[in-house]
PDB file of C-alpha atoms in Angstrom:
ATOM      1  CA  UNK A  28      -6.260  -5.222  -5.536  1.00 52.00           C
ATOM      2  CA  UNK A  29      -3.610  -2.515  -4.248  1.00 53.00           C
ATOM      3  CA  UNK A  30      -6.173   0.345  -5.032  1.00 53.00           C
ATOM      4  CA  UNK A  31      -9.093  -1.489  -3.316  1.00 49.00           C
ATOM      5  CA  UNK A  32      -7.232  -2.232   0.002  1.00 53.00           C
ATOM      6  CA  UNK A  33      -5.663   1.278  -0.051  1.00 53.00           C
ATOM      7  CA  UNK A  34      -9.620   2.756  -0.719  1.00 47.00           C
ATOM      8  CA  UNK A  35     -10.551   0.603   2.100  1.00 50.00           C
ATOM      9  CA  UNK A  36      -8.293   1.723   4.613  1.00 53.00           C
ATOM     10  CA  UNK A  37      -8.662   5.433   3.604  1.00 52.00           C
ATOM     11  CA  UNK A  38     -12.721   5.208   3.581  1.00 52.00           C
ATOM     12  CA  UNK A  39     -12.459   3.223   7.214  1.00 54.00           C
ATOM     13  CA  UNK A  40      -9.724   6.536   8.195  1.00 53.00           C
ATOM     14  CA  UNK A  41     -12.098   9.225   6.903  1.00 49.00           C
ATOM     15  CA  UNK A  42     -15.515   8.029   8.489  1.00 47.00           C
ATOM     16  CA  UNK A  43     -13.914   7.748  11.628  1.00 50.00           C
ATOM     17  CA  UNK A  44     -12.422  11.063  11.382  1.00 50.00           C
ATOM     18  CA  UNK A  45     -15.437  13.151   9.863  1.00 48.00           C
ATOM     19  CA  UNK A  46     -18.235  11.484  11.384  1.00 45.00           C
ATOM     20  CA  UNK A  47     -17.418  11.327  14.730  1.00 45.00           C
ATOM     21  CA  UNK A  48     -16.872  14.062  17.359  1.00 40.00           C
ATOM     22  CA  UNK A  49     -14.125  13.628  20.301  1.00 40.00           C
ATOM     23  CA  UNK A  50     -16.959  12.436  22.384  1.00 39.00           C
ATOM     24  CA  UNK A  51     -18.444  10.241  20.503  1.00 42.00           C
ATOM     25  CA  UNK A  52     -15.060   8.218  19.382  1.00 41.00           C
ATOM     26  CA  UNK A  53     -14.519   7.760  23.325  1.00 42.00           C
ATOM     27  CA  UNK A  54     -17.998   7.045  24.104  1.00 41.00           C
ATOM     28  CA  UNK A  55     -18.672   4.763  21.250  1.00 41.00           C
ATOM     29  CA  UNK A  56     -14.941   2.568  22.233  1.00 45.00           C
ATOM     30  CA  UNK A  57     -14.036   2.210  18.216  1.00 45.00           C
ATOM     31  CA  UNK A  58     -10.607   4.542  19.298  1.00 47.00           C
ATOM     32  CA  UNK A  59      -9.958   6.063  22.405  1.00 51.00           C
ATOM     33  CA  UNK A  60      -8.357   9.259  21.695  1.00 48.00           C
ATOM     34  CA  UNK A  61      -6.542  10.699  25.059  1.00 55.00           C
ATOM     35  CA  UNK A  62      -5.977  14.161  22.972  1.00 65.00           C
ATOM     36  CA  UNK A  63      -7.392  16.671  20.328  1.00 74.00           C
ATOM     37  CA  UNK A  64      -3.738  15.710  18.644  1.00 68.00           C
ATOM     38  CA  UNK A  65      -4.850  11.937  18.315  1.00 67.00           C
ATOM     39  CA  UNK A  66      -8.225  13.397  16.295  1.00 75.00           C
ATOM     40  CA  UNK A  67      -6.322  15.643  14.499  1.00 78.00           C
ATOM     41  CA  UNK A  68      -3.834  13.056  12.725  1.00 75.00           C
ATOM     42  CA  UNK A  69      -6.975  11.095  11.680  1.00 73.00           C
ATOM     43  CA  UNK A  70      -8.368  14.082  10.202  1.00 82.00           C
ATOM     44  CA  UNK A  71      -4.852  14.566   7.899  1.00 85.00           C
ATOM     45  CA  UNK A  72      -6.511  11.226   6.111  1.00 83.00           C
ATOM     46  CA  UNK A  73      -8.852  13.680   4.414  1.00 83.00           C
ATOM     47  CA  UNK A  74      -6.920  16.268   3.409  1.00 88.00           C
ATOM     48  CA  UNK A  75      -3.859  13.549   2.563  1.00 88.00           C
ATOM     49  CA  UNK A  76      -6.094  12.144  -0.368  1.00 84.00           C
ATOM     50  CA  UNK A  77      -7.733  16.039  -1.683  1.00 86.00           C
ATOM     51  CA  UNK A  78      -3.791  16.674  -2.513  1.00 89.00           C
ATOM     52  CA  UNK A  79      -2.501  17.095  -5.912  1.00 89.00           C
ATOM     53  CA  UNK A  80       1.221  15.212  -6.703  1.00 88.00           C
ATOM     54  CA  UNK A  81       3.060  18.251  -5.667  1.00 90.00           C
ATOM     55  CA  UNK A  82       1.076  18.838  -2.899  1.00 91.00           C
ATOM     56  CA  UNK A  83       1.542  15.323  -1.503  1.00 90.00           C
ATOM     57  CA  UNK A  84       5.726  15.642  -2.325  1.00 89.00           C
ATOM     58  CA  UNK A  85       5.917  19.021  -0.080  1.00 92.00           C
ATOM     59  CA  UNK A  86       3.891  17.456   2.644  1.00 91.00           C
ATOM     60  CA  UNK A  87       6.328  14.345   2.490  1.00 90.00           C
ATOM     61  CA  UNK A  88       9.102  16.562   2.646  1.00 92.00           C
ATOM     62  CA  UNK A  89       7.001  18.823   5.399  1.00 93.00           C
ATOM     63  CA  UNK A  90       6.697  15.336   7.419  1.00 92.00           C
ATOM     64  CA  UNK A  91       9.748  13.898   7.338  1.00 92.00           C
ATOM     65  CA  UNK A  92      11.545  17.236   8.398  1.00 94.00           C
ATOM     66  CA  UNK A  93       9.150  17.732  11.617  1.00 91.00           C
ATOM     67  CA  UNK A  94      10.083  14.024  12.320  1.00 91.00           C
ATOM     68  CA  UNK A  95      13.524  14.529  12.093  1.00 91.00           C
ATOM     69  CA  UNK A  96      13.814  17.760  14.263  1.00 93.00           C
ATOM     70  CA  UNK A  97      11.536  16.441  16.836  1.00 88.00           C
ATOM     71  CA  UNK A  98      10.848  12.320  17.152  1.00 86.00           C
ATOM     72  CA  UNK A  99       7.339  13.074  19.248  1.00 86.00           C
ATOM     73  CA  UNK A 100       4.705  10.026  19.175  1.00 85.00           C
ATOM     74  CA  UNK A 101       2.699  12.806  17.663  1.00 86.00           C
ATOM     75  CA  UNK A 102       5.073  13.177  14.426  1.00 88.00           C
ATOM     76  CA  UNK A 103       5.540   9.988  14.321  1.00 89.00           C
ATOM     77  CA  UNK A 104       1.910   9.272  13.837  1.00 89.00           C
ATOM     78  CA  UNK A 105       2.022  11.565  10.761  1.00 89.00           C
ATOM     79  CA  UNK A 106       4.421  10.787   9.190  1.00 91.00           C
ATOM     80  CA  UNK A 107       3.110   6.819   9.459  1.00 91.00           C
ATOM     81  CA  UNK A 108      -0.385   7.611   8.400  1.00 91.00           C
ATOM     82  CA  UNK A 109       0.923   9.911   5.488  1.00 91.00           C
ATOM     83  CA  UNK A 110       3.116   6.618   4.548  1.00 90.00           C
ATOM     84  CA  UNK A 111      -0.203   4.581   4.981  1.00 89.00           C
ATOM     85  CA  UNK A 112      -2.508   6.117   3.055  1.00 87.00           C
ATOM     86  CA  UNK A 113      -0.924   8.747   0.712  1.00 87.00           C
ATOM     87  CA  UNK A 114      -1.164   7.297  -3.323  1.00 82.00           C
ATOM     88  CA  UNK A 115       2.243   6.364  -4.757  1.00 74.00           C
ATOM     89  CA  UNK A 116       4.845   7.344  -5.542  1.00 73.00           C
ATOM     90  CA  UNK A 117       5.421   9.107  -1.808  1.00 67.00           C
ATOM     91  CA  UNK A 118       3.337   5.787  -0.476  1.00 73.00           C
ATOM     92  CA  UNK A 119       5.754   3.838   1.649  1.00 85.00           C
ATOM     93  CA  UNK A 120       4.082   1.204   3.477  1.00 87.00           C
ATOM     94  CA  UNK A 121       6.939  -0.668   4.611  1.00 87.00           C
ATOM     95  CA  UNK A 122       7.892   2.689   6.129  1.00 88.00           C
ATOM     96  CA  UNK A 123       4.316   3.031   7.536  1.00 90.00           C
ATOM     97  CA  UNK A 124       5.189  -0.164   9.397  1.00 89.00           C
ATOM     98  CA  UNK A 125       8.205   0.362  10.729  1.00 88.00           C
ATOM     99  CA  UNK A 126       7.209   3.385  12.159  1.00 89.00           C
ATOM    100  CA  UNK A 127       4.066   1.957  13.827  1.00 89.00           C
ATOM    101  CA  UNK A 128       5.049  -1.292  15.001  1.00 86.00           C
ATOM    102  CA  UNK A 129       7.840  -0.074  17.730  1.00 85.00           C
ATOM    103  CA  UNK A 130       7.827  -1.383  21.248  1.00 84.00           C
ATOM    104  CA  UNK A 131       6.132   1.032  23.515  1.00 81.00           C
ATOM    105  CA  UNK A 132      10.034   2.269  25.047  1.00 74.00           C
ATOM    106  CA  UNK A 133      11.771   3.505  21.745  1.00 66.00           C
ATOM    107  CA  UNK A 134       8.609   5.339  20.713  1.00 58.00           C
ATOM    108  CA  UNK A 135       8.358   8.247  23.058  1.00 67.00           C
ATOM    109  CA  UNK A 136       4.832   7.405  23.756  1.00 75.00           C
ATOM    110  CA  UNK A 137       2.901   4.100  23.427  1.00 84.00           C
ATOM    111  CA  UNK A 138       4.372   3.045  20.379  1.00 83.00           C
ATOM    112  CA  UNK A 139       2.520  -0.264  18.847  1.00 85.00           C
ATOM    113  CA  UNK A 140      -0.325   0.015  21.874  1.00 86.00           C
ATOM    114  CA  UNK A 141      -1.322   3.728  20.048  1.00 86.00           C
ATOM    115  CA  UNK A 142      -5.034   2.696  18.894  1.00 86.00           C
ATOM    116  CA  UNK A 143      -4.012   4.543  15.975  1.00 85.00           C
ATOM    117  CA  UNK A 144      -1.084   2.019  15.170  1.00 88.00           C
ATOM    118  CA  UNK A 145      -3.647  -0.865  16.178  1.00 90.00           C
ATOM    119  CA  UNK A 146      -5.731  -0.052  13.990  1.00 89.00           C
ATOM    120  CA  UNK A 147      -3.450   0.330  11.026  1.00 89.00           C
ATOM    121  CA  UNK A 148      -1.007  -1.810  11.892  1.00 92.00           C
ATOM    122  CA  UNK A 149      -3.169  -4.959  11.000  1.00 93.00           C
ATOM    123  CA  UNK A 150      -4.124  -3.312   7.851  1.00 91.00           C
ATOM    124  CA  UNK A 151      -0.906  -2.520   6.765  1.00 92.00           C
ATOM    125  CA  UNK A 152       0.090  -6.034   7.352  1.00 92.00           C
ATOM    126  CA  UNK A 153      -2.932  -7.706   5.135  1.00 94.00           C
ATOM    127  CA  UNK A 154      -2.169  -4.717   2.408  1.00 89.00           C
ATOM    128  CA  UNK A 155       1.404  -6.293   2.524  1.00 89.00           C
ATOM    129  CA  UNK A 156       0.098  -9.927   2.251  1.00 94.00           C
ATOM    130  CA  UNK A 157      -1.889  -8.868  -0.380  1.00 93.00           C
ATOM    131  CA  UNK A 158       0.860  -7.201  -2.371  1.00 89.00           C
ATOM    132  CA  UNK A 159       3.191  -9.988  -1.808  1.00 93.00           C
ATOM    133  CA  UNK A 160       0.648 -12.592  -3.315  1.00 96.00           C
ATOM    134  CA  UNK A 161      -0.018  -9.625  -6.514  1.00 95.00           C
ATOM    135  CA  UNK A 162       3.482  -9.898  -7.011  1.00 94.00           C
ATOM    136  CA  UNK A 163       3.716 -13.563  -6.850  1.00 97.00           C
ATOM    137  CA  UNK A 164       1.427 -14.172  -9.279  1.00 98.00           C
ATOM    138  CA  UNK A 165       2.208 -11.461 -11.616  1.00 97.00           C
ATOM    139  CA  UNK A 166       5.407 -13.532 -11.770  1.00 97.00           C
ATOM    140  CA  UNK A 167       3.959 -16.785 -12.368  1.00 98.00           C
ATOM    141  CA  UNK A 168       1.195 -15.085 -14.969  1.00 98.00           C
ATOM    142  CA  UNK A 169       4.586 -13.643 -16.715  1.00 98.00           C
ATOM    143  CA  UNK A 170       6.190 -17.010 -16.785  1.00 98.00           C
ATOM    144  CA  UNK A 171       2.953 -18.857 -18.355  1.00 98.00           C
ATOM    145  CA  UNK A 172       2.928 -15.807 -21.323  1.00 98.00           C
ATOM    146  CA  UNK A 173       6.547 -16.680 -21.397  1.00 97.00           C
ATOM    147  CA  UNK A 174       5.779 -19.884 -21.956  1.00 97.00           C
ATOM    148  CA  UNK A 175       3.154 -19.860 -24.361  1.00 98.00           C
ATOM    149  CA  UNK A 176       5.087 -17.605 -26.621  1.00 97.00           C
ATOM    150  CA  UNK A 177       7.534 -20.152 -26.647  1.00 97.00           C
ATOM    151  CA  UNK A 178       4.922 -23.136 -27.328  1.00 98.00           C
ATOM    152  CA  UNK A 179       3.471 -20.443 -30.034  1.00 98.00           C
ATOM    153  CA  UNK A 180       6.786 -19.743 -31.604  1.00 97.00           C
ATOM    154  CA  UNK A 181       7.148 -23.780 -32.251  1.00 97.00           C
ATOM    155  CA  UNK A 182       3.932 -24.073 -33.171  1.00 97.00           C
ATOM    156  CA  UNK A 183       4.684 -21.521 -36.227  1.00 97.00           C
ATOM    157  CA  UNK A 184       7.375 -23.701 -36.667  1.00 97.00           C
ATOM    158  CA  UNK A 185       5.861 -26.859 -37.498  1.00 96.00           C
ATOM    159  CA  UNK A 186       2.852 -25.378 -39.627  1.00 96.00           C
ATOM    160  CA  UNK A 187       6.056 -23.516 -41.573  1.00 95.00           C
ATOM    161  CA  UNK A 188       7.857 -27.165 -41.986  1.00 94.00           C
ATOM    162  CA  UNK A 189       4.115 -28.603 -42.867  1.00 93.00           C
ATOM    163  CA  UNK A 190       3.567 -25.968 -45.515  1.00 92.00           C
ATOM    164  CA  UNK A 191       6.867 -26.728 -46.917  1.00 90.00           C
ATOM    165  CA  UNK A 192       6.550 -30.261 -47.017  1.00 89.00           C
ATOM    166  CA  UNK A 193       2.835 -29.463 -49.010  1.00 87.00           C
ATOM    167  CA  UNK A 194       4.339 -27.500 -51.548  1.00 85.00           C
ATOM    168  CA  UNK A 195       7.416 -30.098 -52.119  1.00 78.00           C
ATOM    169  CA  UNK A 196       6.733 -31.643 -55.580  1.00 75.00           C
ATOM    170  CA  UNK A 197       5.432 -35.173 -54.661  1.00 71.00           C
ATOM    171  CA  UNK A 198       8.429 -37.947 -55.913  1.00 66.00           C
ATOM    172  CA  UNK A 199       7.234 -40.671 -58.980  1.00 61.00           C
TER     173      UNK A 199
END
């Protein structure tokens, strides 16, 4: 469920980004992009999912240290989409959130309203719903094996006590 949502997300990302031109994106409406800097963070999408493990962990690291030096809506973008989309372990949706769902004042830019972040943002959410409910009933499918080994265990049990009482030499 986790890798079909996360597919998803990254085939919607990487049609948008290599089959469509600046002009088309604002002529066909699907995202407005007001720079060449709002194309090229949907174009990381692509080369986010061609990386190997340690390619992915230096690009993390590569991320989180432009972020830190300079909080731009730009870097901030990144680093969020990177968070979004990248395969775990360096995944962090929850991170991914938090960094797109700020109120247009402490983002340096337009925050939530980005069409980037409006785009993901509802994704994110409905990859977190989905998780949540995984988890939930991983639980409760964990609790019923649980269970059953316990109803199995008595089980052995009584055809042990009935094989006993077989064997007992019958009283004249």
């Amino acid at each position: 469920m986790k890798a079909l949502s996360s597919l998803l997300l990254a085939s919607a990302l990487v049609l948008l980004a290599s089959a469509c031109s600046t002009t088309e994106l604002r002529h066909v409406g699907l995202l407005q992009a007001s720079s060449e800097a709002d194309l090229d963070i949907l174009q990381q999408s692509s080369r986010i999912r061609a990386m190997n493990p340690a390619e992915l962990a230096a690009e993390a690291d590569s991320l989180q240290k432009h972020y830190a030096s300079k909080r731009s809506e730009e870097r901030r973008l990144q680093l969020a989409l990177f968070h979004a989309i990248a395969p775990s372990p360096p995944a962090d949706r929850a991170r991914a959130l938090s960094l797109l769902d700020l109120p247009p004042s402490d983002a340096n830019g337009r925050g939530r309203n980005h069409p980037l972040a409006q785009l993901l943002l509802p994704m994110l959410q409905d990859i977190r719903r989905l998780d949540d409910a995984q988890a939930s009933s991983q639980q409760k499918l964990r609790e019923a094996q649980a269970g059953n080994e316990q109803m199995r265990q008595k089980l052995d049990a009584l055809r042990e006590i009935e094989l006993k009482m077989q064997e007992r030499p019958k009283a004249k």
